[in-house]
Coordinates of C-alpha atoms in Angstrom, one line a residue:
M220 CA -60.6 28.8 -29.2
M221 CA -58.0 31.3 -28.3
D222 CA -54.3 30.4 -28.8
H223 CA -53.1 30.1 -25.2
Q224 CA -49.4 29.2 -25.2
Y225 CA -48.3 27.0 -22.3
L226 CA -44.6 26.7 -21.7
K227 CA -43.4 23.3 -20.5
I228 CA -39.9 22.4 -19.4
A229 CA -39.0 19.0 -20.9
L230 CA -39.2 16.2 -18.4
V231 CA -36.0 14.1 -18.4
L232 CA -36.1 11.5 -15.7
L233 CA -33.0 9.5 -15.3
V234 CA -33.7 6.4 -13.3
F235 CA -30.5 4.6 -12.5
I236 CA -31.9 1.1 -11.7
P237 CA -29.6 -1.7 -12.9
L238 CA -31.5 -4.2 -15.0
L239 CA -30.5 -7.0 -12.7
L240 CA -33.8 -8.8 -12.6
A241 CA -34.4 -10.1 -16.0
Q242 CA -37.0 -12.8 -15.8
H243 CA -36.7 -14.8 -18.9
V244 CA -34.7 -15.6 -22.0
D245 CA -35.9 -16.3 -25.6
T246 CA -34.2 -17.9 -28.5
A247 CA -33.6 -15.4 -31.3
W248 CA -32.3 -18.0 -33.7
V249 CA -30.6 -21.3 -34.1
R250 CA -28.2 -22.2 -36.9
Y251 CA -26.7 -25.5 -37.9
Y252 CA -23.9 -26.1 -40.4
N253 CA -23.7 -29.4 -42.1
A254 CA -21.0 -29.9 -44.8
P255 CA -22.2 -31.2 -48.2
V256 CA -21.0 -34.7 -47.5
N257 CA -23.3 -34.9 -44.4
Q258 CA -20.6 -36.1 -42.0
N259 CA -19.5 -34.8 -38.6
D260 CA -18.8 -31.1 -38.0
F261 CA -17.5 -29.8 -34.7
A262 CA -17.5 -26.1 -33.6
A263 CA -14.9 -25.3 -31.0
A264 CA -15.0 -21.5 -30.4
I265 CA -17.2 -18.5 -30.8
A266 CA -16.4 -14.7 -30.7
I267 CA -18.4 -11.5 -31.2
D268 CA -17.1 -8.3 -32.7
N269 CA -18.1 -4.7 -31.7
V270 CA -21.2 -4.6 -33.9
S271 CA -22.4 -8.1 -32.8
N272 CA -21.3 -10.1 -35.8
I273 CA -20.7 -13.7 -34.8
Y274 CA -17.7 -15.8 -35.7
V275 CA -17.7 -19.6 -35.2
A276 CA -14.6 -21.8 -35.8
G277 CA -14.1 -25.5 -35.8
T278 CA -13.5 -28.6 -37.8
S279 CA -15.6 -29.9 -40.7
Y280 CA -15.7 -33.1 -42.7
Q281 CA -15.8 -31.4 -46.1
G282 CA -15.2 -34.3 -48.5
G283 CA -13.1 -34.1 -51.7
A284 CA -9.9 -35.9 -52.3
G285 CA -9.3 -38.3 -49.5
I286 CA -12.3 -36.9 -47.5
F287 CA -10.6 -35.6 -44.4
Y288 CA -11.4 -32.9 -41.9
D289 CA -10.6 -29.2 -42.6
Y290 CA -10.6 -25.8 -40.9
L291 CA -14.0 -24.1 -41.0
L292 CA -14.7 -20.5 -40.1
I293 CA -18.2 -18.9 -40.5
K294 CA -19.3 -15.3 -40.0
Y295 CA -23.0 -14.7 -39.1
L296 CA -24.7 -11.3 -39.1
P297 CA -26.6 -10.3 -35.9
N298 CA -29.9 -11.5 -37.5
G299 CA -28.4 -15.0 -38.1
D300 CA -27.8 -14.6 -41.8
T301 CA -24.6 -16.2 -43.0
A302 CA -22.1 -13.5 -44.2
W303 CA -19.5 -15.9 -45.4
V304 CA -18.0 -19.4 -44.9
R305 CA -14.3 -20.1 -45.2
K306 CA -12.8 -23.6 -45.4
Y307 CA -9.1 -24.2 -45.3
D308 CA -7.5 -27.5 -46.4
G309 CA -3.9 -27.4 -45.6
T310 CA -2.8 -30.4 -47.6
G311 CA -5.3 -30.7 -50.4
G312 CA -7.5 -33.3 -48.6
Q313 CA -4.7 -35.7 -47.8
W314 CA -4.9 -35.4 -44.0
D315 CA -7.0 -34.0 -41.2
D316 CA -6.8 -30.3 -40.2
S317 CA -8.5 -29.0 -37.1
I318 CA -9.1 -25.6 -35.4
T319 CA -8.7 -25.6 -31.7
A320 CA -9.0 -21.9 -30.8
M321 CA -10.0 -18.5 -32.1
T322 CA -9.7 -14.8 -31.1
L323 CA -10.4 -11.4 -32.5
D324 CA -8.3 -8.3 -32.4
N325 CA -9.5 -4.7 -31.6
I326 CA -10.0 -3.8 -35.3
G327 CA -12.1 -6.9 -36.3
N328 CA -9.5 -9.3 -37.7
I329 CA -10.0 -13.0 -36.9
Y330 CA -7.3 -15.4 -35.9
V331 CA -7.6 -19.2 -35.7
T332 CA -5.1 -21.9 -34.7
G333 CA -4.9 -25.6 -34.5
F334 CA -3.1 -28.2 -36.5
I335 CA -2.6 -28.7 -40.2
N336 CA -1.6 -32.3 -41.1
A337 CA 1.0 -33.3 -43.6
Q338 CA 1.5 -36.9 -42.3
Y339 CA 2.6 -35.2 -39.1
R340 CA 0.7 -32.4 -37.6
D341 CA 2.0 -28.8 -37.5
Y342 CA 0.8 -25.6 -35.9
G343 CA -1.4 -23.8 -38.4
T344 CA -2.3 -20.2 -37.5
I345 CA -4.3 -18.0 -40.0
K346 CA -5.3 -14.4 -39.9
Y347 CA -8.5 -13.3 -41.7
N348 CA -9.7 -9.8 -42.2
P349 CA -13.4 -9.0 -41.4
D350 CA -14.4 -9.9 -45.0
G351 CA -12.9 -13.4 -44.6
V352 CA -9.9 -12.8 -46.7
I353 CA -6.7 -14.6 -45.5
Q354 CA -4.0 -12.1 -44.6
W355 CA -1.3 -14.6 -43.7
I356 CA -0.8 -18.3 -42.7
A357 CA 1.9 -19.3 -40.3
L358 CA 3.0 -22.9 -39.8
Y359 CA 5.3 -24.4 -37.1
N360 CA 7.1 -27.7 -37.5
G361 CA 9.0 -28.7 -34.4
L362 CA 12.5 -30.0 -33.8
D363 CA 12.0 -33.6 -34.9
N364 CA 9.4 -33.2 -37.7
L365 CA 6.8 -34.9 -35.5
D366 CA 3.4 -33.8 -34.2
D367 CA 2.9 -30.1 -33.2
I368 CA -0.6 -29.2 -32.0
A369 CA -1.6 -25.6 -31.2
I370 CA -4.1 -25.4 -28.3
D371 CA -4.8 -21.7 -27.6
I372 CA -4.3 -18.3 -29.0
A373 CA -4.3 -14.6 -27.9
V374 CA -3.7 -11.2 -29.5
D375 CA -2.6 -7.9 -28.0
D376 CA -3.7 -4.4 -28.7
S377 CA -1.0 -4.0 -31.4
Q378 CA -2.2 -7.1 -33.3
N379 CA 0.8 -9.3 -32.2
V380 CA -0.4 -12.9 -32.0
Y381 CA 0.5 -15.5 -29.4
V382 CA 0.0 -19.2 -29.8
T383 CA 0.8 -22.1 -27.4
G384 CA 0.5 -25.8 -27.8
V385 CA 2.5 -29.1 -27.6
S386 CA 5.4 -30.4 -29.7
D387 CA 6.5 -34.0 -29.9
K388 CA 10.2 -34.6 -29.5
Q389 CA 10.2 -38.4 -29.5
T390 CA 10.9 -38.9 -25.8
N391 CA 7.9 -36.7 -24.6
W392 CA 5.9 -33.6 -25.4
D393 CA 7.1 -30.0 -24.8
W394 CA 5.2 -26.8 -24.5
V395 CA 5.9 -24.5 -27.5
T396 CA 4.8 -20.8 -27.3
I397 CA 5.2 -18.5 -30.4
K398 CA 4.8 -14.8 -30.9
Y399 CA 3.9 -13.6 -34.3
L400 CA 4.2 -10.0 -35.5
P401 CA 1.1 -8.3 -37.1
N402 CA 2.3 -9.3 -40.5
G403 CA 2.7 -12.9 -39.6
D404 CA 6.5 -13.0 -39.2
T405 CA 7.8 -15.0 -36.2
A406 CA 9.1 -12.8 -33.4
W407 CA 10.2 -15.7 -31.2
V408 CA 9.6 -19.3 -30.3
R409 CA 10.0 -20.8 -26.8
R410 CA 10.0 -24.4 -25.8
Y411 CA 9.4 -25.5 -22.2
N412 CA 9.9 -28.9 -20.4
I413 CA 10.7 -29.7 -16.9
A414 CA 13.9 -31.7 -16.7
G415 CA 13.1 -35.4 -16.3
S416 CA 9.4 -34.9 -16.7
G417 CA 7.0 -36.7 -18.9
P418 CA 4.5 -35.1 -21.3
D419 CA 3.7 -31.4 -20.8
E420 CA 0.5 -29.8 -22.1
P421 CA -0.5 -26.2 -21.9
V422 CA -4.2 -25.3 -21.8
A423 CA -4.4 -21.5 -22.0
I424 CA -2.5 -18.4 -23.0
A425 CA -3.1 -14.7 -22.2
V426 CA -1.3 -11.4 -22.6
D427 CA -1.4 -8.5 -20.2
N428 CA -1.6 -4.7 -20.9
S429 CA 2.3 -4.6 -20.9
R430 CA 2.4 -7.5 -23.4
N431 CA 3.8 -10.0 -21.0
V432 CA 2.7 -13.4 -21.9
Y433 CA 1.3 -16.0 -19.5
V434 CA 0.9 -19.7 -20.3
V435 CA -0.8 -22.2 -17.9
G436 CA -1.0 -25.9 -18.2
N437 CA 0.1 -29.2 -16.8
S438 CA 3.3 -31.1 -16.6
Y439 CA 3.8 -34.8 -15.7
I440 CA 6.3 -34.9 -12.9
S441 CA 8.0 -38.3 -13.0
S442 CA 8.9 -38.3 -9.4
G443 CA 5.3 -38.1 -8.3
E444 CA 4.0 -39.9 -11.4
S445 CA 1.2 -37.3 -11.7
Y446 CA 0.4 -34.0 -13.3
D447 CA 1.0 -30.7 -11.6
W448 CA 0.0 -27.2 -12.6
V449 CA 2.6 -25.0 -14.3
I450 CA 2.3 -21.2 -14.8
L451 CA 4.9 -19.4 -16.9
K452 CA 5.4 -15.7 -17.5
Y453 CA 7.4 -14.4 -20.5
S454 CA 8.5 -10.9 -21.2
P455 CA 7.4 -9.2 -24.5
S456 CA 10.7 -10.3 -25.9
G457 CA 10.2 -13.9 -24.9
S458 CA 12.4 -14.1 -21.8
L459 CA 11.1 -16.4 -19.1
I460 CA 10.5 -14.1 -16.1
W461 CA 9.2 -16.7 -13.7
E462 CA 7.8 -20.3 -13.4
R463 CA 5.4 -21.4 -10.8
I464 CA 4.4 -25.0 -9.9
P465 CA 1.8 -25.0 -7.1
S466 CA 2.4 -27.8 -4.6
G467 CA 0.2 -30.8 -5.0
Q468 CA 0.0 -34.4 -3.9
F469 CA -1.5 -36.4 -6.7
E470 CA -3.4 -35.6 -10.0
D471 CA -3.7 -31.9 -10.3
R472 CA -5.0 -30.2 -13.5
A473 CA -5.2 -26.5 -14.5
T474 CA -8.1 -25.7 -16.8
G475 CA -8.3 -21.9 -17.1
L476 CA -6.5 -18.6 -16.9
A477 CA -7.5 -15.0 -16.5
I478 CA -5.6 -11.7 -16.1
D479 CA -6.9 -8.5 -14.6
N480 CA -6.0 -5.0 -15.8
T481 CA -3.3 -4.6 -13.1
G482 CA -1.4 -7.7 -14.1
N483 CA -2.7 -10.2 -11.5
I484 CA -3.1 -13.7 -12.7
Y485 CA -5.8 -16.1 -11.8
V486 CA -5.7 -19.9 -12.5
T487 CA -8.3 -22.5 -11.8
G488 CA -8.6 -26.3 -12.2
W489 CA -8.7 -29.2 -9.8
W490 CA -6.5 -30.7 -7.0
Q491 CA -6.6 -34.3 -5.7
N492 CA -6.1 -35.3 -2.1
S493 CA -4.8 -38.5 -0.6
N494 CA -8.3 -40.0 -0.6
H495 CA -8.4 -39.3 -4.4
D496 CA -11.2 -36.8 -4.0
Y497 CA -11.0 -33.9 -6.3
Y498 CA -11.4 -30.2 -5.2
Y499 CA -11.8 -27.0 -7.2
R500 CA -8.6 -25.0 -6.8
T501 CA -8.2 -21.4 -7.7
I502 CA -5.0 -19.4 -7.2
K503 CA -4.3 -15.6 -7.5
Y504 CA -0.7 -14.5 -8.3
N505 CA 0.5 -10.9 -8.5
S506 CA 2.6 -9.8 -11.4
A507 CA 5.7 -10.9 -9.6
G508 CA 4.4 -14.4 -9.3
T509 CA 3.7 -14.2 -5.6
V510 CA 0.6 -16.1 -4.4
Q511 CA -2.1 -13.7 -3.1
W512 CA -4.5 -16.4 -2.2
D513 CA -5.1 -20.1 -2.9
N514 CA -8.7 -21.4 -2.5
L515 CA -10.0 -25.0 -2.5
Y516 CA -13.6 -26.0 -2.8
N517 CA -14.8 -29.4 -1.7
G518 CA -18.5 -30.1 -2.1
A519 CA -20.6 -31.6 0.7
F520 CA -20.3 -35.1 -0.8
D521 CA -16.6 -35.2 -1.6
G522 CA -15.9 -37.1 -4.8
Q523 CA -15.6 -35.1 -8.1
D524 CA -15.2 -31.3 -7.8
R525 CA -13.6 -30.1 -10.9
A526 CA -13.4 -26.4 -12.1
S527 CA -13.6 -26.0 -15.9
A528 CA -13.6 -22.3 -16.6
I529 CA -12.8 -18.9 -15.0
A530 CA -13.6 -15.3 -15.7
L531 CA -13.4 -11.8 -14.1
D532 CA -16.0 -9.2 -13.7
N533 CA -15.5 -5.4 -14.0
N534 CA -14.6 -5.2 -10.3
N535 CA -12.0 -8.0 -10.6
N536 CA -14.2 -10.4 -8.7
V537 CA -13.4 -14.0 -9.8
V538 CA -16.0 -16.5 -11.0
V539 CA -15.3 -20.1 -11.6
T540 CA -17.6 -22.9 -12.7
G541 CA -17.4 -26.6 -13.2
Y542 CA -19.1 -29.7 -11.8
S543 CA -19.4 -31.3 -8.4
S544 CA -20.6 -34.6 -7.0
S545 CA -24.1 -34.6 -5.5
Q546 CA -25.8 -36.6 -2.9
Y547 CA -27.0 -39.2 -5.4
T548 CA -23.6 -39.7 -7.0
Y549 CA -24.5 -37.6 -10.0
L550 CA -22.7 -34.4 -11.0
D551 CA -24.1 -30.9 -10.6
Y552 CA -23.0 -27.5 -11.9
V553 CA -21.2 -25.5 -9.2
T554 CA -20.4 -21.8 -9.7
I555 CA -18.4 -19.8 -7.2
K556 CA -17.8 -16.1 -7.0
Y557 CA -14.8 -14.8 -5.0
T558 CA -13.8 -11.2 -4.2
L559 CA -10.5 -9.9 -5.5
N560 CA -9.2 -10.8 -2.0
G561 CA -10.3 -14.4 -2.3
D562 CA -13.2 -14.3 0.0
T563 CA -16.2 -16.4 -1.1
M564 CA -19.1 -14.2 -2.0
W565 CA -21.4 -17.0 -3.0
T566 CA -21.6 -20.6 -4.2
R567 CA -24.4 -21.8 -6.4
R568 CA -25.3 -25.4 -7.3
Y569 CA -27.5 -26.4 -10.1
N570 CA -29.1 -29.8 -10.7
T571 CA -31.6 -30.6 -13.5
P572 CA -34.7 -32.5 -12.4
D573 CA -33.5 -35.5 -14.3
S574 CA -31.2 -38.2 -12.8
V575 CA -28.3 -37.2 -14.9
N576 CA -24.9 -35.6 -14.7
D577 CA -24.8 -31.8 -15.2
I578 CA -21.4 -30.7 -16.6
A579 CA -20.6 -26.9 -16.7
V580 CA -18.0 -26.2 -19.3
A581 CA -17.9 -22.4 -20.0
L582 CA -18.9 -19.1 -18.6
A583 CA -19.1 -15.4 -19.7
I584 CA -19.7 -12.1 -17.8
D585 CA -21.5 -9.1 -19.2
D586 CA -20.8 -5.4 -18.6
S587 CA -23.3 -5.3 -15.7
N588 CA -21.5 -8.2 -14.0
N589 CA -24.2 -10.7 -14.7
I590 CA -22.8 -14.3 -15.1
Y591 CA -23.8 -16.8 -17.7
V592 CA -22.9 -20.5 -17.2
T593 CA -23.4 -23.1 -19.8
G594 CA -22.9 -26.9 -20.1
Y595 CA -24.8 -30.0 -20.8
N596 CA -26.4 -33.0 -19.1
C597 CA -25.9 -36.7 -19.8
I598 CA -26.7 -40.1 -18.4
P599 CA -23.5 -41.5 -16.9
G600 CA -21.7 -43.5 -19.6
R601 CA -23.7 -42.0 -22.4
P602 CA -23.3 -39.0 -24.7
A603 CA -24.5 -35.5 -23.8
E604 CA -28.2 -34.9 -24.2
D605 CA -29.3 -31.3 -23.7
I606 CA -27.5 -27.9 -23.3
I607 CA -28.4 -26.1 -20.0
S608 CA -27.6 -22.4 -19.6
I609 CA -28.1 -20.3 -16.5
K610 CA -27.9 -16.6 -15.8
Y611 CA -27.0 -15.3 -12.3
N612 CA -27.0 -11.7 -11.3
A613 CA -24.0 -10.2 -9.5
N614 CA -25.5 -11.3 -6.1
G615 CA -25.9 -14.9 -7.3
D616 CA -29.6 -14.8 -7.8
T617 CA -30.8 -17.1 -10.6
M618 CA -32.4 -14.9 -13.3
W619 CA -33.3 -17.7 -15.7
T620 CA -32.4 -21.2 -16.8
T621 CA -32.9 -22.4 -20.4
R622 CA -32.6 -25.8 -22.0
F623 CA -31.8 -26.6 -25.6
N624 CA -32.7 -29.9 -27.3
G625 CA -31.7 -30.0 -30.9
I626 CA -33.6 -31.2 -33.9
G627 CA -32.3 -34.7 -33.6
D628 CA -33.4 -35.1 -30.0
S629 CA -30.0 -36.6 -29.4
T630 CA -26.5 -35.4 -28.6
D631 CA -26.2 -31.6 -28.0
V632 CA -22.8 -30.3 -26.7
V633 CA -21.8 -26.8 -26.0
T634 CA -18.1 -25.8 -26.3
D635 CA -18.0 -22.0 -25.9
I636 CA -20.1 -19.0 -24.9
A637 CA -20.0 -15.3 -25.5
V638 CA -22.1 -12.2 -24.7
D639 CA -22.3 -8.9 -26.6
N640 CA -22.7 -5.3 -25.5
S641 CA -26.5 -5.6 -25.8
F642 CA -26.6 -8.6 -23.4
N643 CA -27.4 -11.1 -26.1
I644 CA -25.9 -14.5 -25.4
Y645 CA -24.3 -16.8 -28.0
L646 CA -23.5 -20.5 -27.7
T647 CA -21.6 -22.8 -30.0
G648 CA -20.9 -26.5 -30.1
Y649 CA -22.4 -29.4 -32.0
S650 CA -25.7 -31.2 -32.3
H651 CA -26.7 -34.6 -33.7
N652 CA -29.2 -34.2 -36.6
G653 CA -30.2 -37.9 -36.5
T654 CA -27.4 -39.0 -38.8
N655 CA -24.3 -37.0 -37.9
L656 CA -23.1 -34.0 -35.9
D657 CA -23.4 -30.5 -37.1
F658 CA -22.1 -27.1 -36.0
L659 CA -24.5 -25.5 -33.6
I660 CA -24.9 -21.8 -33.0
I661 CA -27.6 -20.3 -30.7
K662 CA -28.4 -16.7 -30.1
Y663 CA -30.5 -15.9 -27.0
I664 CA -32.1 -12.5 -26.3
Q665 CA -33.2 -11.6 -22.8
G666 CA -36.6 -10.5 -21.8
I667 CA -36.7 -7.5 -19.4
T668 CA -40.0 -7.3 -17.5
D669 CA -40.3 -3.5 -17.9
I670 CA -43.0 -1.3 -19.3
G671 CA -42.8 2.5 -19.0
L672 CA -44.8 5.6 -19.8
V673 CA -43.1 7.9 -22.3
Q674 CA -45.6 10.7 -22.9
I675 CA -49.1 12.0 -22.1
L676 CA -50.8 13.2 -25.2
L677 CA -53.0 16.2 -24.3
P678 CA -53.4 19.8 -25.5
D679 CA -51.7 22.4 -23.3
S680 CA -55.0 24.3 -22.9
V681 CA -58.6 24.0 -24.0
D682 CA -61.8 26.0 -23.8
S683 CA -64.4 25.0 -21.3
G684 CA -66.8 22.5 -22.8
S685 CA -64.2 20.9 -25.1
V686 CA -64.2 17.1 -25.5
I687 CA -60.8 15.4 -25.5
T688 CA -59.5 11.9 -25.6
P689 CA -56.6 11.4 -23.3
Q690 CA -53.8 9.3 -24.8
V691 CA -50.4 8.0 -23.5
V692 CA -47.4 6.6 -25.2
I693 CA -46.0 3.4 -23.7
K694 CA -42.7 1.6 -24.3
N695 CA -42.5 -2.2 -23.7
Y696 CA -38.8 -3.0 -23.1
D697 CA -39.5 -6.7 -23.2
V698 CA -39.1 -9.0 -26.2
T699 CA -42.6 -10.3 -25.8
S700 CA -46.0 -8.6 -25.4
Q701 CA -47.0 -7.6 -21.9
T702 CA -50.5 -6.7 -20.6
P703 CA -50.4 -4.0 -17.9
W704 CA -53.2 -2.0 -16.3
I705 CA -53.0 1.6 -17.4
Y706 CA -54.7 4.5 -15.6
C707 CA -55.4 8.1 -16.4
K708 CA -56.7 10.8 -14.0
I709 CA -57.5 14.5 -14.6
G710 CA -57.9 16.6 -11.5
T711 CA -60.7 15.2 -9.4
F712 CA -63.3 14.9 -12.1
Y713 CA -62.0 12.3 -14.6
A714 CA -60.6 8.8 -14.2
D715 CA -60.3 5.8 -16.6
S716 CA -58.4 2.6 -16.7
L717 CA -57.9 -0.3 -19.1
S718 CA -55.9 -3.4 -19.6
Q719 CA -54.3 -3.9 -23.0
S720 CA -51.6 -6.0 -24.6
I721 CA -48.6 -4.0 -25.5
P722 CA -46.2 -5.4 -28.1
P723 CA -42.4 -4.9 -27.8
G724 CA -41.5 -1.3 -28.6
Y725 CA -43.8 1.8 -28.5
D726 CA -47.6 1.8 -28.5
T727 CA -50.2 4.6 -28.1
I728 CA -53.2 3.9 -25.8
A729 CA -56.4 6.0 -25.9
F730 CA -58.8 6.3 -22.9
Q731 CA -62.5 7.2 -22.8
P732 CA -63.3 10.7 -24.1
C733 CA -64.3 13.4 -21.5
T734 CA -65.9 16.8 -21.5
L735 CA -63.9 19.5 -19.7
T736 CA -65.9 22.1 -17.9
Q737 CA -63.9 22.8 -14.7
V738 CA -62.0 26.1 -15.5
G739 CA -58.5 26.3 -14.1
S740 CA -55.2 24.3 -14.2
H741 CA -55.5 20.6 -13.4
I742 CA -52.8 17.9 -12.9
V743 CA -53.0 15.0 -15.2
T744 CA -51.7 11.7 -13.8
S745 CA -51.1 8.5 -15.7
Y746 CA -49.7 5.4 -14.2
L747 CA -49.5 1.7 -15.0
F748 CA -49.2 -1.6 -13.2
L749 CA -47.5 -4.8 -14.4
P750 CA -46.7 -7.7 -12.0
G751 CA -43.0 -8.3 -11.9
D752 CA -42.1 -4.9 -13.4
I753 CA -38.4 -4.4 -12.4
N754 CA -38.4 -0.6 -13.0
P755 CA -41.4 1.1 -11.3
G756 CA -39.6 4.4 -11.7
N757 CA -40.9 4.8 -15.2
D758 CA -44.5 3.8 -14.4
T759 CA -45.9 7.2 -13.6
L760 CA -46.1 10.5 -15.6
L761 CA -47.6 13.9 -14.6
D762 CA -48.7 16.7 -16.8
T763 CA -51.1 19.7 -16.6
I764 CA -54.0 21.0 -18.7
I765 CA -55.5 24.4 -18.5
I766 CA -59.3 24.7 -19.0
T767 CA -60.1 28.3 -19.9
A768 CA -63.3 30.4 -20.2
T769 CA -63.4 32.7 -23.3
G770 CA -61.8 36.1 -22.5
I771 CA -60.1 35.2 -19.3
F772 CA -56.6 35.1 -20.7
E773 CA -56.6 38.0 -23.2
N774 CA -53.3 39.2 -21.7
R775 CA -51.7 35.8 -21.6
A776 CA -48.5 36.9 -23.5
E777 CA -47.9 39.6 -20.8
I778 CA -48.4 37.0 -18.0
K779 CA -46.0 34.6 -19.7
E780 CA -43.4 37.2 -19.8
M781 CA -43.7 37.8 -16.1
F782 CA -43.2 34.2 -15.1
E783 CA -40.5 32.1 -16.8
V784 CA -38.6 29.1 -15.6
L785 CA -35.3 28.1 -17.1
P786 CA -32.9 25.2 -16.3
T787 CA -29.3 25.7 -15.3
I788 CA -26.2 23.6 -15.5
T789 CA -25.9 23.7 -11.7
P790 CA -27.6 20.7 -10.0
R791 CA -30.7 21.6 -8.0
K792 CA -30.8 25.2 -9.2
I793 CA -33.2 26.9 -11.6
R794 CA -33.5 30.5 -13.0
I795 CA -36.9 32.1 -12.5
K796 CA -38.4 35.5 -13.6
S797 CA -41.4 36.2 -11.4
Q798 CA -43.5 39.2 -10.6
N799 CA -45.3 37.7 -7.6
G800 CA -43.1 34.9 -6.3
F801 CA -43.8 31.2 -6.8
I802 CA -44.7 28.0 -5.1
V803 CA -43.2 24.5 -5.6
Y804 CA -45.5 21.4 -5.2
D805 CA -44.5 17.7 -5.2
V806 CA -46.3 15.1 -7.3
S807 CA -48.9 14.6 -4.5
G808 CA -49.9 18.3 -4.6
K809 CA -48.2 19.1 -1.3
K810 CA -46.5 22.5 -1.1
V811 CA -42.8 22.0 -0.4
L812 CA -41.3 25.5 -1.0
E813 CA -42.6 29.1 -1.4
Y814 CA -40.6 32.1 -2.5
N815 CA -42.2 35.6 -2.0
N816 CA -39.4 37.7 -3.3
T817 CA -40.1 39.0 -6.7
S818 CA -37.9 40.0 -9.7
L819 CA -38.4 40.8 -13.3
E820 CA -34.9 39.5 -13.9
H821 CA -33.9 35.8 -14.1
N822 CA -32.5 34.9 -10.7
E823 CA -31.1 31.6 -9.6
Y824 CA -32.8 29.7 -6.8
N825 CA -31.4 26.7 -4.9
L826 CA -34.3 24.4 -4.5
N827 CA -32.5 21.9 -2.3
L828 CA -35.0 19.2 -3.0
A829 CA -34.8 15.4 -3.2
S830 CA -34.7 13.8 -6.7
G831 CA -38.1 13.7 -8.3
V832 CA -40.8 15.5 -10.3
Y833 CA -42.1 18.9 -9.1
F834 CA -44.5 21.6 -10.3
I835 CA -44.0 25.4 -10.0
K836 CA -46.7 28.0 -10.3
P837 CA -46.8 31.8 -9.5
N838 CA -48.1 32.8 -6.1
K839 CA -51.0 34.6 -7.7
G840 CA -52.1 36.2 -10.9
N841 CA -52.5 33.2 -13.3
S842 CA -52.7 29.5 -13.5
I843 CA -49.6 28.6 -15.4
V844 CA -48.0 25.5 -14.0
K845 CA -44.5 24.5 -15.0
K846 CA -43.0 21.0 -14.5
I847 CA -39.4 20.3 -13.5
V848 CA -37.3 17.3 -12.5
I849 CA -34.5 17.2 -9.9
I850 CA -31.9 14.6 -10.9
E851 CA -29.1 13.3 -8.7

């Protein structure tokens, strides 16, 4: 067979279809941690670094002298293997120590806080490097040498650390907020208490891009004998810039805080009316502390509507979740999405088929603005049973729901959720193993119902009478095998189809052999069909094959030199050298453009065509066909 070169322009088809329609989720792995003494272990927080390592922090009954609870921090690799375990016993086993919160900085250091007990509890904040080596430990003992309990922690982009919590001063509890420098030295300490009030309790802390610090919580106002929300803003140097106490009538509790990249503050929780019904309440403040909007949500059945978590998406839309009374006196998940202006985009209620309470406790949002809500269900008056997690897309459509029942078929509680850059979801909490409670860590991976054609495997040209076996390369983007129908067609004289299971990743499929006798250039079409495929844009490929008779293309090199097609950096333009002009066809074979002017130089042509795949051939003189793609 003669060596007939056939020049192809690489086909690069960019299909910008968001993967918003994931159909299912699978469990990648589940890990439990049970301390050697086989007692209770409680995970409180989870965080993911930039390479998808997982950090879980909580409290573990480790045994030893006195047998008390200790700090416990575990690092897992993405495959679920344990990288290291770090226990911290602040007083040598004499008292309980407990982690309440954790965060990571932008270079992979880990920070935990909580309380370390030495008869009375003190703030205990520890910085670890990514290898689990302690960098510093900072303790805080309040004014009267009584209990001091850290509740939440944040870190800024310069590795300054901020901790807030409560401090007992005999008559009541104060908020205490501390800023630590990157080396662990104390920059400042600020106490807060409303004059004449009862106990005060912060619930969350955050820092903005200018290193202003925000603390939200609840203060017991003695005049009303109930809790009210309090929001504080401190400057980077610790000066109190403003204090806000939203008006309320009865028992109001803040539960969550979020800050956007322009310094707006969002707070959520619940508000009680005169009938003692609870409403979701979400407030947006600007950086000056001025209310931008204040939204209430009351479910159709009044009763208990309590928001438990808040997060922002990439467009500064606000998502809150929690639980709400249902028609049958049970509680349901309720998730609400607001625009940045406070308009309600959608509200979604979730109720398990069981006659139980469904309590949403945490949420996370990925880079594509998909929303993940998690919580647990329980029979009223009894411990939690199973963990229920839901994915909504940005429009509020339910993508999947998954349920976790641990090995003990008993209590399973989720406390925190995180999502990584690859859209894997991680949960932590604790699970009853039949004897006691263990740390629980779950990694979910998402199945994407998408199979695409990658390449048609055929020679560029063959002699008439040759026998070939058409093949295609397919990629299954899902995490489970899928079985599509796959088709191949050459010109008008060959067609074959088959259905075959395709495992995750790449696979090569062979069709029935065929004998090629029709001399000329023929379009090869391959396409596939899979029910539920979310990305049909990668389901079709086109190519060409030239069937030659011996001696027809002896002067092929000369012809090639007379017709060349080159890409340009200018959208929708190409450079063509042509002796006889050229014709452009779409994928259906319809002629869409024809240029009759000729040039032996490379001239630019503005095709002005819609995005898609096209074929270019000379007006006359040979059968070379060249393939291009127009991209937006």
